[in-house]
Amino acid sequence: MNSELKIYNSLSKEKEVFRPIHPGRVGMYVCGPTVYSNVHLGNCRTFVSFDIVYRYLQFLGYKVRYVRNVTDVGHLEGDVDTGGEDKLGKRARLEELQPMEIAHKYTVGFHDMMRIFNVLSPSIEPRATGHIPEQIEMVQQILDNGYAYEVNGSVYFDTLKFAEKDGIYGELSGRKIEDLIAESRDNLKKQDEKRHPSDFAIWIKAAPEHLMHWDSPWSVGFPGWHLECSAMSTKYLGKTFDIHGGGNDLKFPHHENEVAQNYGACGCTPARTWMHGNMLLLNGKKMSKSDGNSIMPEELFTGKSSHLTKGYTPMVVRFFMLQTHYRSTLDLSDDALQAAEKGYRRLMEAYATLQALPFSGDATAGVQDQEVREWIAGVHDEMNDDFNTPKALARLFEIVSRINSWKGGQLSMEGLTEATYTELKATFTTFIFDIFGLQDEAAAGGDDGFKTLDGLMQLIIDMRADVRARKDWSAADKIRDVLKEVGIVLKDGKEGTEWSKE
RNA sequence: GGUCGGGUGGCCGAGCGGCUAGGCAGAGGUCUGCAAAACCUCGUACAGCGGUUCAAAUCCGCUUCCGACCUCCA
């Protein structure tokens, strides 16, 4: 490859050449789910996006420490002042379970879904309830440094002070200090514990009925939602690390407040590069559980949804996601999924073709060798350009045409050396499986089972070849038709008959 | 209302000053017993109106439509 990795930094709003703090190592933190209900497809898209980032960084040879948390406490519905209820606590009440049962139930569900989408497990998956002492310690540091104040057992971060003193509150999400200050005048009358509307709770005194609570220097209570990410990222990745990721919708207030907390506690901002994945749209609107505009992965797989005409496999969905850049919104529709399904199959069949295709090129390099070498450099360049999966995928399809032409005899391997051919095969395979994280669903389904089936199919194909040699077309067609009914397609080519599952 | 991001061919989506991706669908052809697959060729684009430029989908301005965030959300 010819290029260096460039990543779009939400903080600077520019693509920057990526240089890790420690050569050869990358520290990456991504905000995980709040485990109070099942993940929907929009959640999955974000984790697939960062899975690609994780995979590609590893492919480049970096030793990556990837931390992705699970939020199991402190995430309130609404505001603290308006008596917001903890999401897990509420769910626990509704399902008549312990909050930890809720957390466990939906964490397991989340993991299952990640496995189904072939999302790699992060290096560390810390949970908020497992890091209460660290969070209390951080609150204390923020208080000691004068960036927070205590009221009636709750502790609030003083955003106005931070904004005025350091001038970086609002930098990430594009909010202005002047607006904050202007707001504060109107707010003086409010009978609020907070000094300023943009202040946020970092420790919340628990109401008597609140199920999850811990002792602290200020009250029996629980940590604010934003605090866990600051505490856990600092613990596992240090005060400053390379990449912080998450969904676009977390930029404000969650990430902005994280920056404030880290600054308040450590005097520096946590991440050098901020990456934000864009939303998955359904009916032209953001997929969201709270307004009911969402689709669950199960519905997608089974096709049992008013938005779909049929079901789609996890890898088709993953392929579908890869066709769009992570910073663009992606509109889910049945038509688009059908197109993705065919594209995915075409790619997988080309992979199988390439595996079986013998080398028939030359000892000396010619024009074609040069073309293939340029192609190999090209796919890497696309990924280096802020993980441009749609472009890299487009490049893969350029090679699909070439593979099929070699096989079909429309193109020879003239001028192609074996070394280049080997590299082509390796690159093609690596991109599909290791970097894009796709799986060959047709070939899956058990190696033993597949061998048996393949043996049977070879027998049937041989017998049908005899029938065809006698020009008994009706018998040959009948075999083909019956097989089609059970989902097996026969393709008669020059070199014989091939079979594949529909 | 404030801040930001969009409107690209039948659909999904790249591109973001000159070389006009890719997938799916459509048309014609090659191959084949037929079919399928594959291959080759081909339409139909850059929301509208102005402007800058030798050159604009790409830059600037206005209009219009859509979305995100500003309150929990990946």
Coordinates of N, CA and C (backbone and C1' of nucleotides) in Angstrom, one line a residue, chain A residues 42-43 46 75-76 87 175 225 247 249-250 252 280 284-288 323-325 328 331 342-343 346 388 391 394 404 410 468 473 477 480 492, chain B residues 2-6 11-16 21-25 30-40 66-74:
Chain A
G42 N -30.0 -0.6 15.0 CA -29.2 0.6 15.0 C -28.0 0.5 15.9
N43 N -28.2 -0.1 17.1 CA -27.1 -0.4 18.0 C -26.1 -1.2 17.3
T46 N -23.5 0.5 14.9 CA -22.4 1.2 15.5 C -21.3 0.2 15.9
H75 N -28.0 5.2 34.3 CA -28.6 5.8 33.1 C -30.0 6.1 33.3
L76 N -30.3 7.4 33.5 CA -31.7 7.8 33.8 C -32.6 8.1 32.6
K87 N -32.9 3.5 34.2 CA -33.5 2.6 33.2 C -33.5 1.1 33.6
R175 N -20.9 23.6 20.8 CA -21.7 24.5 21.6 C -20.8 25.7 22.1
W225 N -24.5 8.9 34.7 CA -24.2 8.1 33.6 C -22.9 8.4 32.9
G247 N -21.7 6.2 19.0 CA -22.7 6.7 18.1 C -22.8 8.2 18.1
D249 N -25.2 10.1 18.3 CA -26.2 10.6 19.2 C -25.6 10.8 20.6
L250 N -24.4 10.2 20.8 CA -23.8 10.4 22.1 C -22.8 11.6 22.2
F252 N -23.3 14.7 22.2 CA -23.8 15.6 23.2 C -25.0 15.0 23.9
L280 N -28.6 4.6 11.8 CA -29.3 3.7 10.9 C -30.7 4.3 10.8
G284 N -36.7 6.8 6.8 CA -36.1 8.1 6.8 C -35.9 8.7 8.1
K285 N -36.1 8.0 9.2 CA -35.9 8.6 10.5 C -35.0 7.6 11.3
K286 N -34.3 8.3 12.2 CA -33.4 7.5 13.1 C -34.1 6.4 13.8
M287 N -33.4 5.2 13.8 CA -34.0 4.1 14.5 C -33.9 4.3 16.0
S288 N -34.9 4.2 16.7 CA -34.9 4.5 18.1 C -36.0 3.7 18.9
Q323 N -21.6 -1.4 2.8 CA -21.8 -0.7 1.5 C -21.9 0.8 1.7
T324 N -22.1 1.2 3.0 CA -22.2 2.6 3.3 C -21.0 3.0 4.2
H325 N -20.6 4.2 4.1 CA -19.5 4.7 4.9 C -20.0 4.9 6.4
S328 N -21.9 8.1 7.2 CA -23.1 8.5 6.5 C -24.3 7.8 7.2
D331 N -30.0 4.1 5.2 CA -31.4 3.9 5.2 C -31.8 2.5 4.9
K342 N -28.0 -10.2 -3.0 CA -27.4 -10.7 -4.2 C -25.9 -10.4 -4.4
G343 N -25.6 -9.2 -3.9 CA -24.2 -8.7 -4.0 C -23.3 -9.6 -3.1
R346 N -22.8 -13.0 -4.7 CA -21.8 -12.9 -5.8 C -20.4 -12.8 -5.3
N388 N -12.8 3.5 4.4 CA -13.9 3.6 3.4 C -14.3 2.3 2.8
K391 N -15.9 1.9 -0.8 CA -15.0 2.0 -1.9 C -14.1 0.7 -2.0
A394 N -16.2 -1.9 -3.5 CA -16.3 -1.7 -4.9 C -15.0 -2.2 -5.6
N404 N -14.0 -14.1 -12.4 CA -15.0 -14.8 -13.3 C -14.6 -14.9 -14.7
Q410 N -12.9 -15.9 -20.7 CA -12.9 -14.7 -21.5 C -11.6 -13.9 -21.3
R468 N -27.6 -37.0 -19.5 CA -27.5 -35.9 -20.4 C -26.7 -36.4 -21.7
W473 N -33.2 -35.2 -22.1 CA -33.3 -33.9 -21.5 C -34.4 -33.8 -20.5
D477 N -33.7 -32.5 -16.8 CA -34.4 -31.3 -16.3 C -35.2 -31.6 -15.0
R480 N -32.9 -31.6 -12.1 CA -32.6 -30.2 -11.7 C -33.8 -29.5 -11.0
D492 N -25.0 -25.9 -15.3 CA -24.3 -26.7 -16.3 C -23.3 -25.7 -17.1
Chain B
rG2 P -32.6 30.4 14.3 O5' -31.6 29.7 15.4 C5' -30.9 30.6 16.3 C4' -30.0 29.7 17.1 C3' -29.0 28.8 16.4 O3' -27.9 29.6 16.1 C1' -30.2 27.5 17.9
rU3 P -27.1 29.3 14.7 O5' -26.4 27.9 15.0 C5' -25.4 27.8 15.9 C4' -25.0 26.3 16.0 C3' -24.7 25.6 14.8 O3' -23.4 25.8 14.3 C1' -26.1 24.2 16.1
rC4 P -23.1 25.8 12.7 O5' -23.2 24.3 12.3 C5' -22.2 23.4 12.8 C4' -22.7 22.0 12.6 C3' -22.9 21.5 11.1 O3' -21.6 21.2 10.5 C1' -24.7 20.7 12.4
rG5 P -21.5 21.2 8.9 O5' -22.4 19.9 8.5 C5' -21.9 18.6 8.8 C4' -22.9 17.6 8.4 C3' -23.3 17.5 7.0 O3' -22.3 16.9 6.2 C1' -25.2 17.3 8.3
rG6 P -22.3 17.2 4.6 O5' -23.4 16.2 4.1 C5' -24.4 16.6 3.4 C4' -25.5 15.6 3.3 C3' -26.3 15.6 2.1 O3' -25.7 14.6 1.2 C1' -27.8 16.0 3.8
rC11 P -35.4 6.0 -7.7 O5' -35.0 4.7 -6.9 C5' -35.9 4.1 -6.1 C4' -35.2 2.9 -5.4 C3' -34.0 3.3 -4.6 O3' -34.3 3.8 -3.3 C1' -33.5 1.4 -5.9
rC12 P -33.3 4.8 -2.6 O5' -32.1 3.9 -2.2 C5' -32.2 2.9 -1.2 C4' -30.9 2.2 -1.1 C3' -29.7 3.0 -0.7 O3' -29.7 3.4 0.6 C1' -29.1 1.5 -2.4
rG13 P -28.8 4.6 1.1 O5' -27.4 3.9 1.0 C5' -26.2 4.8 1.0 C4' -25.2 4.1 0.1 C3' -24.1 5.1 -0.3 O3' -23.1 5.0 0.7 C1' -25.0 4.2 -2.2
rA14 P -22.4 6.3 1.3 O5' -21.0 6.2 0.6 C5' -20.6 7.2 -0.3 C4' -19.5 6.5 -1.1 C3' -18.5 7.5 -1.7 O3' -17.4 7.7 -0.7 C1' -19.3 6.2 -3.4
rG15 P -17.0 9.2 -0.3 O5' -16.6 9.8 -1.7 C5' -15.5 9.3 -2.4 C4' -15.5 9.8 -3.8 C3' -15.4 11.3 -3.9 O3' -14.0 11.7 -4.0 C1' -17.1 10.5 -5.3
rC16 P -13.4 12.9 -3.1 O5' -14.2 14.0 -3.7 C5' -13.8 15.0 -4.7 C4' -14.6 16.2 -4.4 C3' -14.2 16.9 -3.1 O3' -13.7 18.2 -3.5 C1' -16.5 16.3 -3.1
rA21 P -17.7 6.4 -13.2 O5' -18.0 5.8 -11.8 C5' -18.1 4.4 -11.6 C4' -17.1 4.0 -10.6 C3' -17.4 2.6 -10.0 O3' -16.8 1.7 -10.9 C1' -17.1 4.0 -8.2
rG22 P -17.8 0.7 -11.7 O5' -18.4 -0.2 -10.5 C5' -17.5 -0.9 -9.7 C4' -18.2 -1.3 -8.5 C3' -19.5 -1.9 -8.6 O3' -19.4 -3.3 -9.0 C1' -19.7 -0.3 -6.9
rG23 P -20.6 -4.0 -9.8 O5' -21.7 -4.2 -8.7 C5' -21.4 -5.1 -7.6 C4' -22.5 -5.1 -6.6 C3' -23.9 -5.4 -7.2 O3' -24.0 -6.7 -7.4 C1' -24.0 -3.4 -5.9
rC24 P -24.8 -7.3 -8.6 O5' -26.3 -6.8 -8.3 C5' -27.0 -7.3 -7.2 C4' -28.3 -6.6 -7.1 C3' -29.2 -6.6 -8.4 O3' -29.9 -7.8 -8.6 C1' -29.2 -4.5 -7.4
rA25 P -30.2 -8.3 -10.0 O5' -31.2 -7.2 -10.6 C5' -32.6 -7.2 -10.1 C4' -33.3 -6.0 -10.6 C3' -33.4 -5.9 -12.1 O3' -34.5 -6.7 -12.6 C1' -32.8 -3.8 -11.2
rU30 P -25.8 -13.6 -30.0 O5' -24.5 -13.8 -29.2 C5' -23.2 -13.6 -29.8 C4' -22.1 -14.0 -28.8 C3' -22.2 -15.5 -28.4 O3' -21.6 -16.3 -29.3 C1' -21.8 -14.1 -26.5
rC31 P -22.2 -17.8 -29.6 O5' -21.9 -18.5 -28.2 C5' -20.5 -18.8 -27.8 C4' -20.5 -19.4 -26.5 C3' -21.4 -20.6 -26.2 O3' -20.8 -21.8 -26.7 C1' -21.7 -19.1 -24.5
rU32 P -21.6 -22.9 -27.5 O5' -22.6 -23.5 -26.4 C5' -22.1 -24.2 -25.3 C4' -23.2 -24.5 -24.4 C3' -24.4 -25.2 -24.9 O3' -24.2 -26.6 -24.8 C1' -25.1 -23.3 -23.6
rG33 P -24.7 -27.6 -26.0 O5' -26.3 -27.3 -26.0 C5' -26.9 -27.5 -27.2 C4' -28.4 -27.8 -27.0 C3' -29.1 -26.8 -26.1 O3' -29.5 -25.7 -26.9 C1' -29.7 -29.0 -25.4
rC34 P -29.3 -24.3 -26.3 O5' -30.4 -24.1 -25.2 C5' -31.8 -24.1 -25.7 C4' -32.7 -24.4 -24.5 C3' -32.5 -23.5 -23.3 O3' -33.2 -22.3 -23.5 C1' -32.6 -25.7 -22.5
rA35 P -32.6 -20.9 -23.0 O5' -32.6 -21.2 -21.4 C5' -33.8 -21.1 -20.7 C4' -33.6 -21.6 -19.2 C3' -32.7 -20.7 -18.4 O3' -33.3 -19.6 -18.0 C1' -32.2 -23.0 -18.0
rA36 P -32.4 -18.2 -17.8 O5' -31.4 -18.6 -16.6 C5' -32.0 -18.8 -15.3 C4' -30.9 -19.4 -14.4 C3' -29.6 -18.5 -14.3 O3' -29.8 -17.5 -13.3 C1' -29.0 -20.8 -14.7
rA37 P -29.0 -16.1 -13.5 O5' -27.5 -16.5 -13.4 C5' -27.0 -17.0 -12.1 C4' -25.6 -17.6 -12.3 C3' -24.6 -16.6 -12.9 O3' -24.1 -15.7 -11.9 C1' -24.4 -18.6 -14.0
rA38 P -23.6 -14.3 -12.2 O5' -22.4 -14.5 -13.3 C5' -21.2 -15.1 -12.8 C4' -20.3 -15.3 -14.0 C3' -20.1 -14.1 -14.9 O3' -19.1 -13.3 -14.3 C1' -20.6 -15.9 -16.2
rC39 P -19.1 -11.7 -14.6 O5' -18.6 -11.6 -16.1 C5' -17.3 -12.0 -16.4 C4' -17.2 -12.0 -17.9 C3' -17.6 -10.7 -18.6 O3' -16.6 -9.8 -18.6 C1' -18.7 -12.5 -19.7
rC40 P -16.9 -8.2 -18.5 O5' -17.3 -7.9 -19.9 C5' -16.4 -8.0 -21.0 C4' -17.1 -7.7 -22.3 C3' -17.8 -6.4 -22.3 O3' -17.0 -5.3 -22.6 C1' -19.2 -8.1 -23.2
rC66 P -40.0 18.6 4.6 O5' -38.8 17.6 4.8 C5' -38.8 16.3 4.3 C4' -37.5 15.6 4.6 C3' -37.0 15.5 6.0 O3' -37.7 14.6 6.8 C1' -35.2 16.1 4.6
rG67 P -37.8 14.8 8.3 O5' -36.4 14.4 8.9 C5' -35.9 13.1 8.7 C4' -34.4 13.1 9.0 C3' -34.0 13.4 10.4 O3' -34.2 12.4 11.3 C1' -32.6 14.5 8.9
rA68 P -34.4 12.7 12.9 O5' -32.9 13.0 13.3 C5' -31.9 12.0 13.3 C4' -30.6 12.6 13.8 C3' -30.7 13.3 15.1 O3' -30.5 12.4 16.2 C1' -29.5 14.7 13.5
rC69 P -31.3 12.7 17.5 O5' -30.4 13.9 18.1 C5' -29.0 13.6 18.5 C4' -28.4 14.9 18.9 C3' -29.1 15.7 19.9 O3' -28.9 15.3 21.2 C1' -28.4 17.1 18.1
rC70 P -30.1 15.5 22.3 O5' -30.1 17.1 22.5 C5' -29.0 17.7 23.0 C4' -29.2 19.2 23.0 C3' -30.4 19.7 23.7 O3' -30.2 19.8 25.1 C1' -30.1 20.8 21.6
rU71 P -31.4 19.7 26.2 O5' -31.4 18.2 26.5 C5' -31.5 17.7 27.9 C4' -32.3 16.5 27.9 C3' -31.9 15.4 27.0 O3' -30.8 14.6 27.7 C1' -34.2 15.7 26.7
rC72 P -30.8 13.8 28.9 O5' -30.8 12.3 28.4 C5' -30.8 11.3 29.4 C4' -31.3 10.0 28.8 C3' -30.5 9.5 27.6 O3' -29.3 8.9 28.0 C1' -32.8 9.2 27.3
rC73 P -28.2 8.8 26.9 O5' -28.8 7.9 25.6 C5' -28.5 6.6 25.4 C4' -29.4 6.0 24.4 C3' -28.8 5.8 23.0 O3' -28.6 4.4 22.7 C1' -30.9 6.9 22.9
rA74 P -28.0 3.3 23.5 O5' -27.0 2.8 22.3 C5' -25.7 2.6 22.5 C4' -24.9 3.0 21.3 C3' -25.1 4.5 21.1 O3' -24.1 5.2 21.8 C1' -25.5 3.4 19.1

